[in-house]
Amino acid sequence: MATPTLEKTSGTAPSADEHLVTVTFRIRRFNPEEAAEAFWQDFEIRIDPKERVLDALHQIKWELDGTLTFRRSCAHGICGSDAMRINGKNRLACKTLIKDIVGLKNGVGTKPISVEPIKGLTVLKDLVVDMDPFFQAYRDVMPFLITKGNEPTRERLQSAADRERFDDTTKCILCAACTSSCPVFWSDGQYFGPAAIVNAHRFIFDSRDEGAEQRLEILNDRDGVWRCRTVFNCTDACPRGIEVTKAIQEVKQALITRRF
Amino acid sequence: MNKAIETTDPADATYGPDHPAPVIEPPRARTGRSPRTSRTNYELYGWVFMRMSGILLVVLVITHLLIQLVLDGGVSKVSFAFVAGRWASPFWQAWDLIMLWLAMLHGGNGLRTIINDYAERDTTRFWLKMLLYTATVFTVLLGTLVIFTFDPNIS
């Protein structure tokens, strides 16, 4: 790709790649089949600044180094597969535009863009981490409707106000950006983490659900909501804009009002 | 234009598909066996106690510091006679006793949460907490003993 575009710029017609900029991506690489140590590798690419970090990763994987490993499924900010640490902040690679995170001078990025796997989870290869502990915490808060009595013959109705009560926490896509930005989770993975608490909140405050007490009891324990230090990293990291710390505080409040 | 620059040399050839390098596990990962529900409100009461004692301590400690260090000549007035005079009143005895207990339990509980957050190995956190509890109990008991058995006529 590089050679033909270079020749074109010398012609009289407006170049097809005038809008492209040169940006360096500094990517944290790890391959247990080659070395025990992770290392930083720089890739310099020409890319449209209005493209996303995920497009840059694709370009690197497809054109420069096929061994670069990362997760992505829908590539449009819904599946939650491509959470990674970009320039030191947890974000979705498919929702982060290059122009928003790089300073440009004469069409060249002033600083490299760093891309790392999310922290607090075992790195399996390059940007891929082991999500099992994360989903274990999710399963432990019982993220499903719990009811008593017979099944109703029609749908369970709910007022608009009751739906609004937990609307914010229904937006979670389980990308782990919040949990892997939490300093308590970094040092102690037994903590449920913001994502699990958000998904517990989604059912605790659902008027149709009757398992709130069970979930609150789980979150009342040593690894539950009381380990939250209100650092607000989770709220900053959430690519869906969920007020995560607020949701955790609401669970604390529910526990206090129920126990006293 | 498109070029890869390697900043570090991954020149360790001893690992392969059959002998992958050991991955670095984060401390205390959550597994299926992790949830051991204690069904107690201990952490809840601890959290509420920190807020309540914190508010009380602001009043108790700031007043204490004002009396000891600022008002009426400042620190130079503090002597055995000054302390003996204050502890003659049950009000100041109770004040200092409550301040001692609240400050030690507040600080002890705060350190306990810090140890829980940052000590990675179970044995480390156990012994750090044992050390903390011993120091807290010792200081609380010694202080209480002094407040109740203080003799102003000691020579």
JSON list of C-alpha atoms in Angstrom, two decimals, chain A residues 1-2 6 26 30 32-36 39-46 59 63-64 120-124 132-133 136-137 140 184 186-192 217-218 220-223 226-227 229 249 252 255-256 259-260, chain B residues 1-17 19-41 43-45 47-48 51 113-114 116-120 125:
[
{"chain": "A", "resi": 1, "resn": "MET", "atom": "CA", "xyz": [0.00, 0.00, 0.00]},
{"chain": "A", "resi": 2, "resn": "ALA", "atom": "CA", "xyz": [2.79, 2.37, 0.89]},
{"chain": "A", "resi": 6, "resn": "LEU", "atom": "CA", "xyz": [3.77, 7.75, -2.23]},
{"chain": "A", "resi": 26, "resn": "ARG", "atom": "CA", "xyz": [2.85, 1.93, 20.88]},
{"chain": "A", "resi": 30, "resn": "PHE", "atom": "CA", "xyz": [2.83, -10.40, 25.01]},
{"chain": "A", "resi": 32, "resn": "PRO", "atom": "CA", "xyz": [3.64, -16.68, 26.06]},
{"chain": "A", "resi": 33, "resn": "GLU", "atom": "CA", "xyz": [4.80, -18.94, 23.25]},
{"chain": "A", "resi": 34, "resn": "GLU", "atom": "CA", "xyz": [7.75, -16.67, 22.55]},
{"chain": "A", "resi": 35, "resn": "ALA", "atom": "CA", "xyz": [8.81, -14.95, 25.75]},
{"chain": "A", "resi": 36, "resn": "ALA", "atom": "CA", "xyz": [7.78, -14.56, 29.35]},
{"chain": "A", "resi": 39, "resn": "PHE", "atom": "CA", "xyz": [7.23, -5.54, 25.62]},
{"chain": "A", "resi": 40, "resn": "TRP", "atom": "CA", "xyz": [6.24, -2.35, 23.82]},
{"chain": "A", "resi": 41, "resn": "GLN", "atom": "CA", "xyz": [6.23, -2.33, 20.04]},
{"chain": "A", "resi": 42, "resn": "ASP", "atom": "CA", "xyz": [5.85, 0.78, 17.88]},
{"chain": "A", "resi": 43, "resn": "PHE", "atom": "CA", "xyz": [3.89, 0.80, 14.62]},
{"chain": "A", "resi": 44, "resn": "GLU", "atom": "CA", "xyz": [3.91, 3.90, 12.46]},
{"chain": "A", "resi": 45, "resn": "ILE", "atom": "CA", "xyz": [0.92, 4.07, 10.12]},
{"chain": "A", "resi": 46, "resn": "ARG", "atom": "CA", "xyz": [-0.81, 6.51, 7.76]},
{"chain": "A", "resi": 59, "resn": "GLN", "atom": "CA", "xyz": [-4.66, -1.79, 9.67]},
{"chain": "A", "resi": 63, "resn": "GLU", "atom": "CA", "xyz": [-1.03, -4.96, 6.73]},
{"chain": "A", "resi": 64, "resn": "LEU", "atom": "CA", "xyz": [1.91, -4.92, 9.14]},
{"chain": "A", "resi": 120, "resn": "GLY", "atom": "CA", "xyz": [-6.26, -6.46, 36.87]},
{"chain": "A", "resi": 121, "resn": "LEU", "atom": "CA", "xyz": [-6.97, -9.49, 34.67]},
{"chain": "A", "resi": 122, "resn": "THR", "atom": "CA", "xyz": [-4.50, -12.11, 33.41]},
{"chain": "A", "resi": 123, "resn": "VAL", "atom": "CA", "xyz": [-3.06, -11.19, 30.02]},
{"chain": "A", "resi": 124, "resn": "LEU", "atom": "CA", "xyz": [-3.33, -14.21, 27.70]},
{"chain": "A", "resi": 132, "resn": "ASP", "atom": "CA", "xyz": [-13.38, -15.50, 33.67]},
{"chain": "A", "resi": 133, "resn": "PRO", "atom": "CA", "xyz": [-12.94, -13.77, 37.08]},
{"chain": "A", "resi": 136, "resn": "GLN", "atom": "CA", "xyz": [-17.65, -15.01, 37.78]},
{"chain": "A", "resi": 137, "resn": "ALA", "atom": "CA", "xyz": [-18.35, -11.84, 39.79]},
{"chain": "A", "resi": 140, "resn": "ASP", "atom": "CA", "xyz": [-22.35, -14.28, 41.63]},
{"chain": "A", "resi": 184, "resn": "VAL", "atom": "CA", "xyz": [-9.45, -1.91, 44.69]},
{"chain": "A", "resi": 186, "resn": "TRP", "atom": "CA", "xyz": [-6.37, -4.24, 40.82]},
{"chain": "A", "resi": 187, "resn": "SER", "atom": "CA", "xyz": [-5.01, -5.22, 44.21]},
{"chain": "A", "resi": 188, "resn": "ASP", "atom": "CA", "xyz": [-7.77, -7.64, 45.21]},
{"chain": "A", "resi": 189, "resn": "GLY", "atom": "CA", "xyz": [-9.65, -9.47, 42.47]},
{"chain": "A", "resi": 190, "resn": "GLN", "atom": "CA", "xyz": [-12.07, -10.95, 45.02]},
{"chain": "A", "resi": 191, "resn": "TYR", "atom": "CA", "xyz": [-13.88, -7.60, 45.11]},
{"chain": "A", "resi": 192, "resn": "PHE", "atom": "CA", "xyz": [-17.04, -7.89, 43.03]},
{"chain": "A", "resi": 217, "resn": "GLU", "atom": "CA", "xyz": [-26.98, -9.83, 51.17]},
{"chain": "A", "resi": 218, "resn": "ILE", "atom": "CA", "xyz": [-24.30, -10.91, 48.68]},
{"chain": "A", "resi": 220, "resn": "ASN", "atom": "CA", "xyz": [-23.22, -6.66, 51.97]},
{"chain": "A", "resi": 221, "resn": "ASP", "atom": "CA", "xyz": [-20.32, -9.06, 52.43]},
{"chain": "A", "resi": 222, "resn": "ARG", "atom": "CA", "xyz": [-16.59, -8.48, 52.71]},
{"chain": "A", "resi": 223, "resn": "ASP", "atom": "CA", "xyz": [-16.02, -8.29, 48.95]},
{"chain": "A", "resi": 226, "resn": "TRP", "atom": "CA", "xyz": [-18.34, -1.59, 51.27]},
{"chain": "A", "resi": 227, "resn": "ARG", "atom": "CA", "xyz": [-14.97, -2.04, 49.57]},
{"chain": "A", "resi": 229, "resn": "ARG", "atom": "CA", "xyz": [-13.66, 3.84, 47.93]},
{"chain": "A", "resi": 249, "resn": "GLN", "atom": "CA", "xyz": [-23.76, 4.41, 46.35]},
{"chain": "A", "resi": 252, "resn": "LYS", "atom": "CA", "xyz": [-25.06, 1.16, 49.86]},
{"chain": "A", "resi": 255, "resn": "LEU", "atom": "CA", "xyz": [-28.50, -1.61, 52.46]},
{"chain": "A", "resi": 256, "resn": "ILE", "atom": "CA", "xyz": [-28.38, 1.07, 55.16]},
{"chain": "A", "resi": 259, "resn": "ARG", "atom": "CA", "xyz": [-30.74, -2.67, 57.95]},
{"chain": "A", "resi": 260, "resn": "PHE", "atom": "CA", "xyz": [-31.55, 0.23, 60.26]},
{"chain": "B", "resi": 1, "resn": "MET", "atom": "CA", "xyz": [6.07, 4.60, 5.41]},
{"chain": "B", "resi": 2, "resn": "ASN", "atom": "CA", "xyz": [4.45, 1.67, 7.16]},
{"chain": "B", "resi": 3, "resn": "LYS", "atom": "CA", "xyz": [7.10, 0.19, 9.31]},
{"chain": "B", "resi": 4, "resn": "ALA", "atom": "CA", "xyz": [7.28, -1.66, 12.59]},
{"chain": "B", "resi": 5, "resn": "ILE", "atom": "CA", "xyz": [9.87, -0.55, 15.10]},
{"chain": "B", "resi": 6, "resn": "GLU", "atom": "CA", "xyz": [10.62, -2.98, 17.86]},
{"chain": "B", "resi": 7, "resn": "THR", "atom": "CA", "xyz": [11.49, -1.23, 21.10]},
{"chain": "B", "resi": 8, "resn": "THR", "atom": "CA", "xyz": [12.33, -4.38, 23.02]},
{"chain": "B", "resi": 9, "resn": "ASP", "atom": "CA", "xyz": [13.88, -7.56, 21.76]},
{"chain": "B", "resi": 10, "resn": "PRO", "atom": "CA", "xyz": [11.78, -10.64, 22.59]},
{"chain": "B", "resi": 11, "resn": "ALA", "atom": "CA", "xyz": [14.83, -12.86, 22.11]},
{"chain": "B", "resi": 12, "resn": "ASP", "atom": "CA", "xyz": [13.84, -15.71, 24.42]},
{"chain": "B", "resi": 13, "resn": "ALA", "atom": "CA", "xyz": [13.60, -18.81, 22.27]},
{"chain": "B", "resi": 14, "resn": "THR", "atom": "CA", "xyz": [12.99, -21.31, 25.06]},
{"chain": "B", "resi": 15, "resn": "TYR", "atom": "CA", "xyz": [9.22, -20.91, 24.96]},
{"chain": "B", "resi": 16, "resn": "GLY", "atom": "CA", "xyz": [7.02, -22.51, 22.32]},
{"chain": "B", "resi": 17, "resn": "PRO", "atom": "CA", "xyz": [3.48, -23.75, 21.73]},
{"chain": "B", "resi": 19, "resn": "HIS", "atom": "CA", "xyz": [6.05, -24.78, 26.59]},
{"chain": "B", "resi": 20, "resn": "PRO", "atom": "CA", "xyz": [4.21, -21.47, 26.93]},
{"chain": "B", "resi": 21, "resn": "ALA", "atom": "CA", "xyz": [5.60, -18.93, 29.35]},
{"chain": "B", "resi": 22, "resn": "PRO", "atom": "CA", "xyz": [3.80, -18.64, 32.68]},
{"chain": "B", "resi": 23, "resn": "VAL", "atom": "CA", "xyz": [1.22, -15.87, 32.63]},
{"chain": "B", "resi": 24, "resn": "ILE", "atom": "CA", "xyz": [1.14, -13.39, 35.49]},
{"chain": "B", "resi": 25, "resn": "GLU", "atom": "CA", "xyz": [-2.05, -13.93, 37.48]},
{"chain": "B", "resi": 26, "resn": "PRO", "atom": "CA", "xyz": [-3.43, -10.89, 39.32]},
{"chain": "B", "resi": 27, "resn": "PRO", "atom": "CA", "xyz": [-3.72, -11.37, 43.07]},
{"chain": "B", "resi": 28, "resn": "ARG", "atom": "CA", "xyz": [-6.76, -13.18, 44.48]},
{"chain": "B", "resi": 29, "resn": "ALA", "atom": "CA", "xyz": [-8.82, -13.70, 41.34]},
{"chain": "B", "resi": 30, "resn": "ARG", "atom": "CA", "xyz": [-12.49, -14.50, 41.76]},
{"chain": "B", "resi": 31, "resn": "THR", "atom": "CA", "xyz": [-13.39, -18.13, 41.05]},
{"chain": "B", "resi": 32, "resn": "GLY", "atom": "CA", "xyz": [-16.48, -20.28, 41.44]},
{"chain": "B", "resi": 33, "resn": "ARG", "atom": "CA", "xyz": [-15.38, -21.10, 44.99]},
{"chain": "B", "resi": 34, "resn": "SER", "atom": "CA", "xyz": [-14.83, -17.45, 45.98]},
{"chain": "B", "resi": 35, "resn": "PRO", "atom": "CA", "xyz": [-18.20, -16.44, 47.45]},
{"chain": "B", "resi": 36, "resn": "ARG", "atom": "CA", "xyz": [-18.19, -17.44, 51.07]},
{"chain": "B", "resi": 37, "resn": "THR", "atom": "CA", "xyz": [-21.14, -15.45, 52.36]},
{"chain": "B", "resi": 38, "resn": "SER", "atom": "CA", "xyz": [-20.81, -14.69, 56.04]},
{"chain": "B", "resi": 39, "resn": "ARG", "atom": "CA", "xyz": [-24.39, -13.29, 56.26]},
{"chain": "B", "resi": 40, "resn": "THR", "atom": "CA", "xyz": [-23.28, -10.69, 58.80]},
{"chain": "B", "resi": 41, "resn": "ASN", "atom": "CA", "xyz": [-23.58, -6.92, 58.74]},
{"chain": "B", "resi": 43, "resn": "GLU", "atom": "CA", "xyz": [-18.77, -4.47, 56.94]},
{"chain": "B", "resi": 44, "resn": "LEU", "atom": "CA", "xyz": [-21.96, -2.37, 56.94]},
{"chain": "B", "resi": 45, "resn": "TYR", "atom": "CA", "xyz": [-21.56, -1.46, 60.61]},
{"chain": "B", "resi": 47, "resn": "TRP", "atom": "CA", "xyz": [-18.70, 1.61, 57.18]},
{"chain": "B", "resi": 48, "resn": "VAL", "atom": "CA", "xyz": [-21.36, 3.46, 59.21]},
{"chain": "B", "resi": 51, "resn": "ARG", "atom": "CA", "xyz": [-18.78, 8.05, 59.10]},
{"chain": "B", "resi": 113, "resn": "THR", "atom": "CA", "xyz": [-9.40, -1.69, 55.14]},
{"chain": "B", "resi": 114, "resn": "ILE", "atom": "CA", "xyz": [-6.05, -0.50, 53.78]},
{"chain": "B", "resi": 116, "resn": "ASN", "atom": "CA", "xyz": [-7.42, -5.66, 53.04]},
{"chain": "B", "resi": 117, "resn": "ASP", "atom": "CA", "xyz": [-6.95, -3.54, 49.92]},
{"chain": "B", "resi": 118, "resn": "TYR", "atom": "CA", "xyz": [-3.22, -3.79, 49.55]},
{"chain": "B", "resi": 119, "resn": "ALA", "atom": "CA", "xyz": [-1.90, -6.97, 51.21]},
{"chain": "B", "resi": 120, "resn": "GLU", "atom": "CA", "xyz": [-1.93, -9.55, 48.46]},
{"chain": "B", "resi": 125, "resn": "ARG", "atom": "CA", "xyz": [-2.79, -9.76, 55.52]}
]
